[in-house]
Amino acid sequence: MIHNNFSSFSLSDDIQKALCVLDYKIPTEVQERVIPQALEKDLIVKAKTGSGKTAAYAIPICEMIDWLENKPQALILTPTRELAVQVKEDFTNIGRFKRIKAAAIYGGHPFAIEKTELKQKTHVAVGTPGRVMDHIRKGTLPLSMISCLVIDEADRMLDMGFIDQVEEIIKELPEDRVTMLFSATMPQEIKDISLNEHKAPVQIDINEEGNAAADIDHSLFLTTEEDKFELLTDITIMENPDSCIIFCSTKDRVDLVWERLKQMDYHPQKLHGGMEQTDRISAIKRFKRGQYRYLVATDVAARGIDVDDISLVINYDIPLEAETYVHRTGRTGRAGRKGNAVSLATSSQSRFVRQIEEFIGFPIPERTGYEKAEVSQARLNFDKKLKAAPEIKQLKSDQLNKGIMKLRFNGGKKRN
Ligand code: AMP
């Protein structure tokens, strides 16, 4: 019997062992509150990304899975492809010793591959509503054994216009099942689906505003569009983060900032909806592995990226919706670590800042720009870290390998 702070949930050894490997020692608040009641009652949980919500539903579901059953026993709906892939990975990790098979199904991924995967043993299906509905219509996703439905990031589903599809899917599922709904915010429309579809659900409210204040240093620079880029580089020099996401409002702005940072040897990655799916997944993977320290991204693309330790979030463009601010800044300060979120806003955007402050319940401390001298002083350390970055080492070793290959190809002789 393995003893850690998850022992009180009477989990099987297979799941406990997996949690040890993942180094989950202490359950987070949402896990404390969800795991004991999950699968017994319907739950509506207000919890943000970064709270440990995925494991809060994945642990009890993995525990419940009957390995011998070939048809899916749980269906997880996510708003984005990236989150679907991430949640599938989480199930695979938590269910590793139980050999749980999870499949991710999402638009832009070859349907035929998914169809083949679903034909084989699949315990958990994780997908975006449109593609899930496609599979249901074509009869390639059997639903008869589904005993648990999770609607993850329900508020994003609403923002992205997926709620009708979610309701259609709900109608197709066996009635004898439990539903868990997770959402960072609870607008009326979400409460409505919950009330229609849940039988006296239990409401769990993880106080995210409190967490946001406690876990993250928020700050704001008022600037102009002309000065923004220079201020961005100053912030990166002064903060010198190990990992940083820079949020922009559109994909063109992502391209622009990415290009300029690239020219300055930041070796940034970028992520937006206009990129090929494979490039998006590979960008996330490399960023997650710590191969790249800077990621320039739009909201939709960055949704659901599960990187443990993002030290700095920069809102290059202040979000126009207060909830987006909470989602973005929730990428840092995860699982008990202190986060740092810096926002840039022009004077014409101050009303958005006010709305955000009202929403999060506290004013964001305003900072003035840096002195040139302090930036040049900090630059030495910054340059050192930039040169020591893993992607540069990789680049050098790639170049070295290419050189060796070239020499081999030329019979070891240099061409004149
Ligand atoms: P989530 O809110 O599901 O996106 O999870 C946020 C991050 O916390 C993920 O990187 C998880 O791997 C991590 N995490 C979840 N539960 C725990 C735990 N009990 N202890 C440590 N890290 C955790």
CSV table of C-alpha atoms and ligand atoms in Angstrom, one decimal:
chain,number,residue,atom,x,y,z
A,1,MET,CA,0.0,0.0,0.0
A,2,ILE,CA,1.4,3.4,-1.0
A,3,HIS,CA,0.9,6.2,1.4
A,4,ASN,CA,0.7,9.8,0.3
A,5,ASN,CA,-2.0,12.4,0.8
A,6,PHE,CA,-4.2,10.8,-1.8
A,7,SER,CA,-4.5,7.7,0.4
A,8,SER,CA,-7.6,9.0,2.1
A,9,PHE,CA,-9.5,8.6,-1.1
A,10,SER,CA,-9.0,4.8,-1.1
A,11,LEU,CA,-7.6,4.6,-4.6
A,12,SER,CA,-6.2,1.4,-6.0
A,13,ASP,CA,-2.4,0.9,-6.0
A,14,ASP,CA,-2.3,1.3,-9.8
A,15,ILE,CA,-3.6,4.8,-9.6
A,16,GLN,CA,-1.6,5.7,-6.4
A,17,LYS,CA,1.6,4.5,-8.1
A,18,ALA,CA,0.8,6.7,-11.2
A,19,LEU,CA,0.3,9.7,-8.9
A,20,CYS,CA,3.7,9.1,-7.3
A,21,VAL,CA,5.3,9.0,-10.7
A,22,LEU,CA,3.6,12.2,-11.6
A,23,ASP,CA,4.8,13.6,-8.2
A,24,TYR,CA,1.3,14.6,-7.1
A,25,LYS,CA,1.8,14.5,-3.4
A,26,ILE,CA,-0.9,16.7,-2.0
A,27,PRO,CA,-4.4,16.9,-3.6
A,28,THR,CA,-5.3,20.4,-4.8
A,29,GLU,CA,-8.5,22.0,-3.4
A,30,VAL,CA,-10.6,21.0,-6.4
A,31,GLN,CA,-9.3,17.4,-6.1
A,32,GLU,CA,-10.1,17.3,-2.4
A,33,ARG,CA,-13.6,18.4,-3.0
A,34,VAL,CA,-14.4,16.6,-6.3
A,35,ILE,CA,-12.8,13.1,-5.9
A,36,PRO,CA,-14.9,11.9,-2.9
A,37,GLN,CA,-18.2,12.7,-4.6
A,38,ALA,CA,-17.4,12.1,-8.3
A,39,LEU,CA,-19.4,9.4,-10.0
A,40,GLU,CA,-21.9,9.3,-7.2
A,41,LYS,CA,-23.6,12.6,-8.0
A,42,ASP,CA,-23.7,15.1,-10.9
A,43,LEU,CA,-21.3,17.9,-10.2
A,44,ILE,CA,-21.0,21.5,-11.3
A,45,VAL,CA,-17.6,22.8,-10.5
A,46,LYS,CA,-16.4,26.3,-10.8
A,47,ALA,CA,-12.6,26.0,-11.1
A,48,LYS,CA,-10.1,27.5,-13.3
A,49,THR,CA,-7.3,25.9,-15.4
A,50,GLY,CA,-4.3,25.4,-13.3
A,51,SER,CA,-6.4,24.3,-10.2
A,52,GLY,CA,-5.7,20.6,-10.9
A,53,LYS,CA,-9.3,20.1,-12.3
A,54,THR,CA,-8.3,17.6,-15.0
A,55,ALA,CA,-6.9,15.2,-12.4
A,56,ALA,CA,-10.0,15.9,-10.2
A,57,TYR,CA,-12.1,14.1,-12.8
A,58,ALA,CA,-9.5,11.9,-14.4
A,59,ILE,CA,-8.5,10.1,-11.1
A,60,PRO,CA,-12.0,8.9,-10.2
A,61,ILE,CA,-12.8,8.0,-13.8
A,62,CYS,CA,-9.6,6.0,-14.2
A,63,GLU,CA,-10.4,4.3,-10.9
A,64,MET,CA,-13.9,3.4,-12.2
A,65,ILE,CA,-12.8,2.0,-15.6
A,66,ASP,CA,-13.4,-1.6,-16.2
A,67,TRP,CA,-10.4,-2.6,-18.3
A,68,LEU,CA,-12.1,-5.6,-19.9
A,69,GLU,CA,-14.8,-3.4,-21.5
A,70,ASN,CA,-13.8,-2.4,-25.1
A,71,LYS,CA,-16.3,0.4,-25.6
A,72,PRO,CA,-15.7,3.9,-24.2
A,73,GLN,CA,-17.0,4.3,-20.6
A,74,ALA,CA,-16.3,8.0,-20.3
A,75,LEU,CA,-16.7,10.9,-22.7
A,76,ILE,CA,-14.8,14.2,-22.1
A,77,LEU,CA,-15.8,17.2,-24.1
A,78,THR,CA,-13.3,20.0,-24.5
A,79,PRO,CA,-13.5,23.3,-26.4
A,80,THR,CA,-10.2,23.0,-28.2
A,81,ARG,CA,-8.1,20.4,-29.9
A,82,GLU,CA,-5.1,21.2,-27.8
A,83,LEU,CA,-7.0,20.6,-24.6
A,84,ALA,CA,-8.3,17.3,-26.0
A,85,VAL,CA,-4.7,16.2,-26.6
A,86,GLN,CA,-3.7,17.4,-23.2
A,87,VAL,CA,-6.5,15.7,-21.4
A,88,LYS,CA,-5.9,12.4,-23.3
A,89,GLU,CA,-2.3,12.6,-22.1
A,90,ASP,CA,-3.4,13.2,-18.5
A,91,PHE,CA,-5.6,10.1,-18.7
A,92,THR,CA,-2.8,8.0,-20.2
A,93,ASN,CA,-0.5,9.2,-17.3
A,94,ILE,CA,-2.9,8.7,-14.5
A,95,GLY,CA,-4.1,5.4,-16.0
A,96,ARG,CA,-0.6,4.2,-17.0
A,97,PHE,CA,-0.4,1.2,-14.6
A,98,LYS,CA,-4.0,0.2,-15.3
A,99,ARG,CA,-3.2,0.3,-19.0
A,100,ILE,CA,-6.1,2.7,-19.7
A,101,LYS,CA,-6.5,3.7,-23.3
A,102,ALA,CA,-7.7,7.1,-24.1
A,103,ALA,CA,-8.4,8.5,-27.6
A,104,ALA,CA,-8.4,12.2,-28.6
A,105,ILE,CA,-10.9,13.0,-31.4
A,106,TYR,CA,-10.9,16.5,-32.8
A,107,GLY,CA,-11.5,18.5,-36.0
A,108,GLY,CA,-8.4,18.7,-38.3
A,109,HIS,CA,-7.2,15.2,-37.2
A,110,PRO,CA,-7.7,12.4,-39.8
A,111,PHE,CA,-11.2,10.9,-39.3
A,112,ALA,CA,-10.1,7.5,-40.6
A,113,ILE,CA,-7.3,7.2,-38.0
A,114,GLU,CA,-9.7,8.1,-35.2
A,115,LYS,CA,-12.3,5.6,-36.5
A,116,THR,CA,-9.7,2.8,-36.4
A,117,GLU,CA,-8.6,3.8,-32.9
A,118,LEU,CA,-12.2,3.9,-31.7
A,119,LYS,CA,-12.8,0.4,-33.1
A,120,GLN,CA,-10.0,-0.9,-30.9
A,121,LYS,CA,-10.2,-0.9,-27.1
A,122,THR,CA,-10.9,2.7,-26.0
A,123,HIS,CA,-11.8,3.3,-22.3
A,124,VAL,CA,-12.0,7.1,-22.5
A,125,ALA,CA,-12.9,9.3,-25.5
A,126,VAL,CA,-11.8,13.0,-25.3
A,127,GLY,CA,-12.9,15.3,-28.0
A,128,THR,CA,-14.2,18.6,-29.3
A,129,PRO,CA,-18.0,18.7,-29.7
A,130,GLY,CA,-18.1,19.0,-33.6
A,131,ARG,CA,-15.9,16.0,-34.2
A,132,VAL,CA,-17.6,14.0,-31.4
A,133,MET,CA,-21.0,14.6,-33.0
A,134,ASP,CA,-19.5,13.6,-36.4
A,135,HIS,CA,-18.5,10.2,-35.0
A,136,ILE,CA,-21.8,9.8,-33.3
A,137,ARG,CA,-23.7,10.4,-36.5
A,138,LYS,CA,-21.5,8.0,-38.5
A,139,GLY,CA,-21.8,5.4,-35.8
A,140,THR,CA,-18.1,5.3,-35.1
A,141,LEU,CA,-18.3,6.3,-31.4
A,142,PRO,CA,-20.3,3.7,-29.5
A,143,LEU,CA,-22.1,5.4,-26.6
A,144,SER,CA,-23.9,2.5,-25.0
A,145,MET,CA,-21.3,2.0,-22.2
A,146,ILE,CA,-20.8,5.7,-21.4
A,147,SER,CA,-21.4,6.1,-17.7
A,148,CYS,CA,-19.7,9.4,-17.2
A,149,LEU,CA,-19.7,12.6,-19.2
A,150,VAL,CA,-17.4,15.5,-18.4
A,151,ILE,CA,-17.9,19.0,-20.0
A,152,ASP,CA,-14.6,20.7,-19.5
A,153,GLU,CA,-14.1,24.5,-19.7
A,154,ALA,CA,-17.8,24.9,-20.4
A,155,ASP,CA,-17.5,28.7,-20.5
A,156,ARG,CA,-15.1,28.5,-23.4
A,157,MET,CA,-17.6,26.2,-25.1
A,158,LEU,CA,-20.1,28.9,-24.7
A,159,ASP,CA,-17.7,31.6,-26.0
A,160,MET,CA,-16.9,29.5,-29.0
A,161,GLY,CA,-20.5,28.7,-29.9
A,162,PHE,CA,-20.4,25.0,-29.0
A,163,ILE,CA,-23.1,24.8,-26.4
A,164,ASP,CA,-25.8,23.7,-28.8
A,165,GLN,CA,-23.6,20.9,-30.0
A,166,VAL,CA,-22.9,19.9,-26.4
A,167,GLU,CA,-26.7,19.7,-25.7
A,168,GLU,CA,-27.2,17.6,-28.8
A,169,ILE,CA,-24.5,15.2,-27.6
A,170,ILE,CA,-26.0,15.0,-24.2
A,171,LYS,CA,-29.3,13.9,-25.7
A,172,GLU,CA,-27.5,10.9,-27.4
A,173,LEU,CA,-26.0,9.6,-24.2
A,174,PRO,CA,-27.4,6.9,-21.9
A,175,GLU,CA,-29.6,8.4,-19.2
A,176,ASP,CA,-28.0,6.3,-16.6
A,177,ARG,CA,-24.8,8.2,-16.3
A,178,VAL,CA,-23.2,10.9,-14.2
A,179,THR,CA,-22.2,14.3,-15.5
A,180,MET,CA,-19.4,16.6,-14.3
A,181,LEU,CA,-19.3,20.2,-15.6
A,182,PHE,CA,-16.2,22.3,-15.1
A,183,SER,CA,-16.1,26.0,-15.8
A,184,ALA,CA,-13.8,28.9,-14.8
A,185,THR,CA,-16.8,31.2,-14.7
A,186,MET,CA,-20.5,30.5,-14.4
A,187,PRO,CA,-22.5,32.7,-16.7
A,188,GLN,CA,-26.3,32.2,-16.7
A,189,GLU,CA,-26.2,30.2,-20.0
A,190,ILE,CA,-24.0,27.6,-18.3
A,191,LYS,CA,-26.2,27.5,-15.2
A,192,ASP,CA,-29.1,26.9,-17.6
A,193,ILE,CA,-27.6,23.9,-19.3
A,194,SER,CA,-26.6,22.5,-16.0
A,195,LEU,CA,-30.0,22.9,-14.5
A,196,ASN,CA,-31.8,21.4,-17.5
A,197,GLU,CA,-29.5,18.5,-17.8
A,198,HIS,CA,-28.5,17.6,-14.3
A,199,LYS,CA,-30.5,15.9,-11.7
A,200,ALA,CA,-30.0,18.0,-8.5
A,201,PRO,CA,-26.3,18.5,-9.1
A,202,VAL,CA,-23.9,19.4,-6.4
A,203,GLN,CA,-22.3,22.8,-6.8
A,204,ILE,CA,-18.6,23.2,-5.9
A,205,ASP,CA,-17.1,26.6,-6.0
A,206,ILE,CA,-13.3,26.9,-6.0
A,207,ASN,CA,-12.7,30.5,-5.2
A,208,GLU,CA,-10.5,31.5,-8.2
A,209,GLU,CA,-10.5,35.2,-7.6
A,210,GLY,CA,-8.9,34.6,-4.2
A,211,ASN,CA,-6.3,32.3,-5.8
A,212,ALA,CA,-5.6,34.8,-8.6
A,213,ALA,CA,-4.8,37.5,-6.0
A,214,ALA,CA,-2.7,35.2,-3.8
A,215,ASP,CA,-0.8,33.2,-6.4
A,216,ILE,CA,0.1,35.8,-9.0
A,217,ASP,CA,1.8,39.2,-9.1
A,218,HIS,CA,-0.3,41.3,-11.4
A,219,SER,CA,1.1,44.5,-12.9
A,220,LEU,CA,0.2,46.9,-15.7
A,221,PHE,CA,2.1,49.3,-17.9
A,222,LEU,CA,0.3,52.1,-19.7
A,223,THR,CA,2.1,52.6,-23.0
A,224,THR,CA,1.5,53.6,-26.7
A,225,GLU,CA,1.3,51.3,-29.7
A,226,GLU,CA,4.7,52.8,-30.9
A,227,ASP,CA,6.5,52.0,-27.7
A,228,LYS,CA,4.9,48.7,-27.0
A,229,PHE,CA,7.5,46.4,-28.6
A,230,GLU,CA,10.5,48.1,-26.9
A,231,LEU,CA,8.7,47.9,-23.6
A,232,LEU,CA,8.1,44.2,-24.2
A,233,THR,CA,11.8,43.6,-24.7
A,234,ASP,CA,12.6,45.7,-21.6
A,235,ILE,CA,10.2,43.5,-19.6
A,236,THR,CA,11.7,40.3,-20.8
A,237,ILE,CA,15.2,41.6,-20.0
A,238,MET,CA,14.2,42.8,-16.5
A,239,GLU,CA,12.1,39.7,-15.6
A,240,ASN,CA,14.4,37.2,-17.5
A,241,PRO,CA,11.8,34.4,-17.3
A,242,ASP,CA,12.5,30.7,-17.6
A,243,SER,CA,9.3,30.4,-19.6
A,244,CYS,CA,7.0,33.1,-20.9
A,245,ILE,CA,3.8,33.3,-22.9
A,246,ILE,CA,3.2,36.6,-24.8
A,247,PHE,CA,-0.5,37.0,-25.7
A,248,CYS,CA,-1.5,39.0,-28.7
A,249,SER,CA,-5.0,39.8,-29.9
A,250,THR,CA,-4.8,38.4,-33.5
A,251,LYS,CA,-2.7,35.9,-35.5
A,252,ASP,CA,-1.2,38.8,-37.5
A,253,ARG,CA,0.0,40.4,-34.3
A,254,VAL,CA,1.4,37.1,-33.2
A,255,ASP,CA,3.3,36.8,-36.5
A,256,LEU,CA,4.6,40.3,-36.1
A,257,VAL,CA,5.8,40.0,-32.6
A,258,TRP,CA,7.2,36.5,-33.2
A,259,GLU,CA,9.2,37.8,-36.3
A,260,ARG,CA,10.7,40.7,-34.4
A,261,LEU,CA,11.7,38.6,-31.4
A,262,LYS,CA,13.2,36.0,-33.8
A,263,GLN,CA,15.3,38.8,-35.4
A,264,MET,CA,16.5,39.6,-31.9
A,265,ASP,CA,17.6,36.0,-31.3
A,266,TYR,CA,14.9,35.1,-28.7
A,267,HIS,CA,14.2,31.9,-30.6
A,268,PRO,CA,10.5,32.2,-29.9
A,269,GLN,CA,7.8,29.7,-30.8
A,270,LYS,CA,4.4,30.9,-32.0
A,271,LEU,CA,0.9,29.5,-31.8
A,272,HIS,CA,-2.2,30.6,-33.5
A,273,GLY,CA,-5.3,29.2,-35.2
A,274,GLY,CA,-3.9,29.9,-38.7
A,275,MET,CA,-1.1,27.4,-38.3
A,276,GLU,CA,-1.2,23.7,-39.4
A,277,GLN,CA,-2.5,21.4,-36.6
A,278,THR,CA,0.8,19.4,-36.6
A,279,ASP,CA,2.9,22.6,-36.3
A,280,ARG,CA,0.6,23.7,-33.4
A,281,ILE,CA,1.0,20.5,-31.5
A,282,SER,CA,4.8,20.4,-32.1
A,283,ALA,CA,5.1,24.0,-30.9
A,284,ILE,CA,3.2,23.1,-27.7
A,285,LYS,CA,5.4,20.0,-27.2
A,286,ARG,CA,8.6,21.9,-27.6
A,287,PHE,CA,7.5,24.7,-25.3
A,288,LYS,CA,6.3,22.1,-22.8
A,289,ARG,CA,9.6,20.3,-22.8
A,290,GLY,CA,11.4,23.6,-22.1
A,291,GLN,CA,13.1,23.6,-25.5
A,292,TYR,CA,11.8,27.1,-26.1
A,293,ARG,CA,11.4,29.8,-23.5
A,294,TYR,CA,9.2,32.2,-25.4
A,295,LEU,CA,5.8,31.4,-26.9
A,296,VAL,CA,3.8,34.1,-28.7
A,297,ALA,CA,0.2,33.1,-28.9
A,298,THR,CA,-3.5,34.0,-29.4
A,299,ASP,CA,-6.1,33.0,-26.9
A,300,VAL,CA,-7.8,30.2,-28.7
A,301,ALA,CA,-4.5,28.5,-29.6
A,302,ALA,CA,-3.1,28.8,-26.1
A,303,ARG,CA,-6.3,27.5,-24.5
A,304,GLY,CA,-5.6,24.4,-22.5
A,305,ILE,CA,-1.9,24.3,-22.8
A,306,ASP,CA,-0.8,22.6,-19.7
A,307,VAL,CA,2.7,23.7,-19.0
A,308,ASP,CA,3.6,23.3,-15.3
A,309,ASP,CA,5.8,26.2,-14.7
A,310,ILE,CA,5.2,29.3,-16.8
A,311,SER,CA,7.1,32.0,-14.9
A,312,LEU,CA,5.7,35.0,-16.8
A,313,VAL,CA,2.6,35.8,-18.8
A,314,ILE,CA,2.7,39.0,-20.8
A,315,ASN,CA,-0.5,40.5,-22.2
A,316,TYR,CA,1.1,42.3,-25.1
A,317,ASP,CA,-2.5,43.2,-26.1
A,318,ILE,CA,-4.8,43.6,-23.1
A,319,PRO,CA,-7.8,41.2,-23.5
A,320,LEU,CA,-11.1,42.9,-24.2
A,321,GLU,CA,-13.0,40.5,-22.0
A,322,ALA,CA,-12.3,40.2,-18.2
A,323,GLU,CA,-12.7,36.4,-18.2
A,324,THR,CA,-10.0,36.1,-20.9
A,325,TYR,CA,-7.7,37.9,-18.5
A,326,VAL,CA,-8.3,35.3,-15.8
A,327,HIS,CA,-7.7,32.5,-18.3
A,328,ARG,CA,-4.5,34.0,-19.6
A,329,THR,CA,-3.0,34.8,-16.3
A,330,GLY,CA,-4.1,31.4,-14.9
A,331,ARG,CA,-1.3,29.9,-17.0
A,332,THR,CA,1.2,31.2,-14.4
A,333,GLY,CA,1.1,30.6,-10.7
A,334,ARG,CA,-0.1,27.0,-11.0
A,335,ALA,CA,-0.1,24.2,-8.5
A,336,GLY,CA,1.0,26.4,-5.6
A,337,ARG,CA,3.8,28.3,-7.4
A,338,LYS,CA,4.0,32.1,-7.4
A,339,GLY,CA,3.1,33.5,-10.8
A,340,ASN,CA,3.8,36.8,-12.6
A,341,ALA,CA,1.5,38.5,-15.1
A,342,VAL,CA,2.4,41.8,-16.8
A,343,SER,CA,-0.1,43.6,-19.0
A,344,LEU,CA,0.4,46.4,-21.5
A,345,ALA,CA,-2.5,48.7,-22.3
A,346,THR,CA,-2.8,52.0,-24.3
A,347,SER,CA,-4.7,54.9,-22.8
A,348,SER,CA,-7.7,54.2,-25.0
A,349,GLN,CA,-7.9,50.7,-23.5
A,350,SER,CA,-8.3,51.9,-19.9
A,351,ARG,CA,-12.0,50.9,-19.8
A,352,PHE,CA,-11.0,47.3,-20.4
A,353,VAL,CA,-8.5,47.5,-17.6
A,354,ARG,CA,-11.3,48.8,-15.3
A,355,GLN,CA,-13.6,46.0,-16.3
A,356,ILE,CA,-10.9,43.4,-15.6
A,357,GLU,CA,-10.2,45.0,-12.2
A,358,GLU,CA,-13.9,44.9,-11.3
A,359,PHE,CA,-14.0,41.2,-12.4
A,360,ILE,CA,-11.0,40.1,-10.4
A,361,GLY,CA,-11.9,42.2,-7.5
A,362,PHE,CA,-8.7,44.2,-7.0
A,363,PRO,CA,-6.8,46.9,-8.8
A,364,ILE,CA,-3.8,45.9,-10.9
A,365,PRO,CA,-0.8,47.8,-9.6
A,366,GLU,CA,0.5,50.2,-12.3
A,367,ARG,CA,4.2,50.4,-13.1
A,368,THR,CA,6.1,53.0,-14.9
A,369,GLY,CA,8.7,52.1,-17.6
A,370,TYR,CA,12.3,51.1,-16.7
A,371,GLU,CA,15.3,53.4,-16.6
A,372,LYS,CA,17.6,52.8,-19.5
A,373,ALA,CA,20.6,52.2,-17.2
A,374,GLU,CA,18.8,49.4,-15.2
A,375,VAL,CA,17.8,47.7,-18.5
A,376,SER,CA,21.4,47.7,-19.8
A,377,GLN,CA,22.6,46.4,-16.5
A,378,ALA,CA,20.1,43.5,-16.5
A,379,ARG,CA,20.9,42.8,-20.2
A,380,LEU,CA,24.2,41.0,-19.3
A,381,ASN,CA,22.3,38.3,-17.3
A,382,PHE,CA,19.6,38.2,-19.9
A,383,ASP,CA,22.0,37.6,-22.8
A,384,LYS,CA,23.8,34.9,-20.8
A,385,LYS,CA,20.6,33.0,-20.3
A,386,LEU,CA,19.5,33.5,-23.9
A,387,LYS,CA,22.8,32.0,-25.1
A,388,ALA,CA,22.6,29.1,-22.7
A,389,ALA,CA,19.0,28.3,-23.8
A,390,PRO,CA,18.3,24.7,-24.7
A,391,GLU,CA,17.1,25.6,-28.2
A,392,ILE,CA,20.5,27.2,-28.9
A,393,LYS,CA,22.4,24.2,-27.7
A,394,GLN,CA,20.1,22.1,-29.9
A,395,LEU,CA,20.7,24.4,-32.8
A,396,LYS,CA,24.5,24.1,-32.3
A,397,SER,CA,24.4,20.4,-32.0
A,398,ASP,CA,22.2,20.2,-35.1
A,399,GLN,CA,24.7,22.3,-37.0
A,400,LEU,CA,27.5,20.2,-35.7
A,401,ASN,CA,25.8,17.0,-36.8
A,402,LYS,CA,25.1,18.5,-40.2
A,403,GLY,CA,28.8,19.4,-40.5
A,404,ILE,CA,29.8,15.9,-39.6
A,405,MET,CA,27.3,14.5,-42.1
A,406,LYS,CA,28.6,16.8,-44.8
A,407,LEU,CA,32.2,15.7,-44.1
A,408,ARG,CA,31.1,12.0,-44.3
A,409,PHE,CA,29.3,12.7,-47.5
A,410,ASN,CA,32.4,14.3,-49.0
A,411,GLY,CA,34.5,11.4,-47.9
A,412,GLY,CA,35.9,13.4,-45.1
A,413,LYS,CA,37.5,15.9,-47.4
A,414,LYS,CA,36.6,19.5,-47.5
A,415,ARG,CA,35.5,20.9,-50.8
A,416,ASN,CA,37.4,23.8,-52.2
B,1,AMP,P1,-5.1,21.6,-14.6
B,1,AMP,O1,-5.9,22.6,-13.7
B,1,AMP,O2,-5.8,20.3,-14.7
B,1,AMP,O3,-4.8,22.2,-15.9
B,1,AMP,O4,-3.8,21.2,-13.8
B,1,AMP,C1,-2.7,22.2,-13.6
B,1,AMP,C2,-1.4,21.6,-13.4
B,1,AMP,O5,-1.3,21.1,-12.1
B,1,AMP,C3,-1.1,20.4,-14.3
B,1,AMP,O6,0.2,20.6,-14.8
B,1,AMP,C4,-1.1,19.2,-13.4
B,1,AMP,O7,-0.1,18.2,-13.9
B,1,AMP,C5,-0.7,19.8,-12.1
B,1,AMP,N1,-1.3,19.0,-10.9
B,1,AMP,C6,-2.6,18.6,-10.9
B,1,AMP,N2,-2.8,18.0,-9.7
B,1,AMP,C7,-1.6,18.1,-9.0
B,1,AMP,C8,-1.2,17.8,-7.6
B,1,AMP,N3,-2.1,17.2,-6.8
B,1,AMP,N4,0.0,18.0,-7.3
B,1,AMP,C9,0.9,18.7,-8.1
B,1,AMP,N5,0.6,19.0,-9.4
B,1,AMP,C10,-0.7,18.8,-9.8
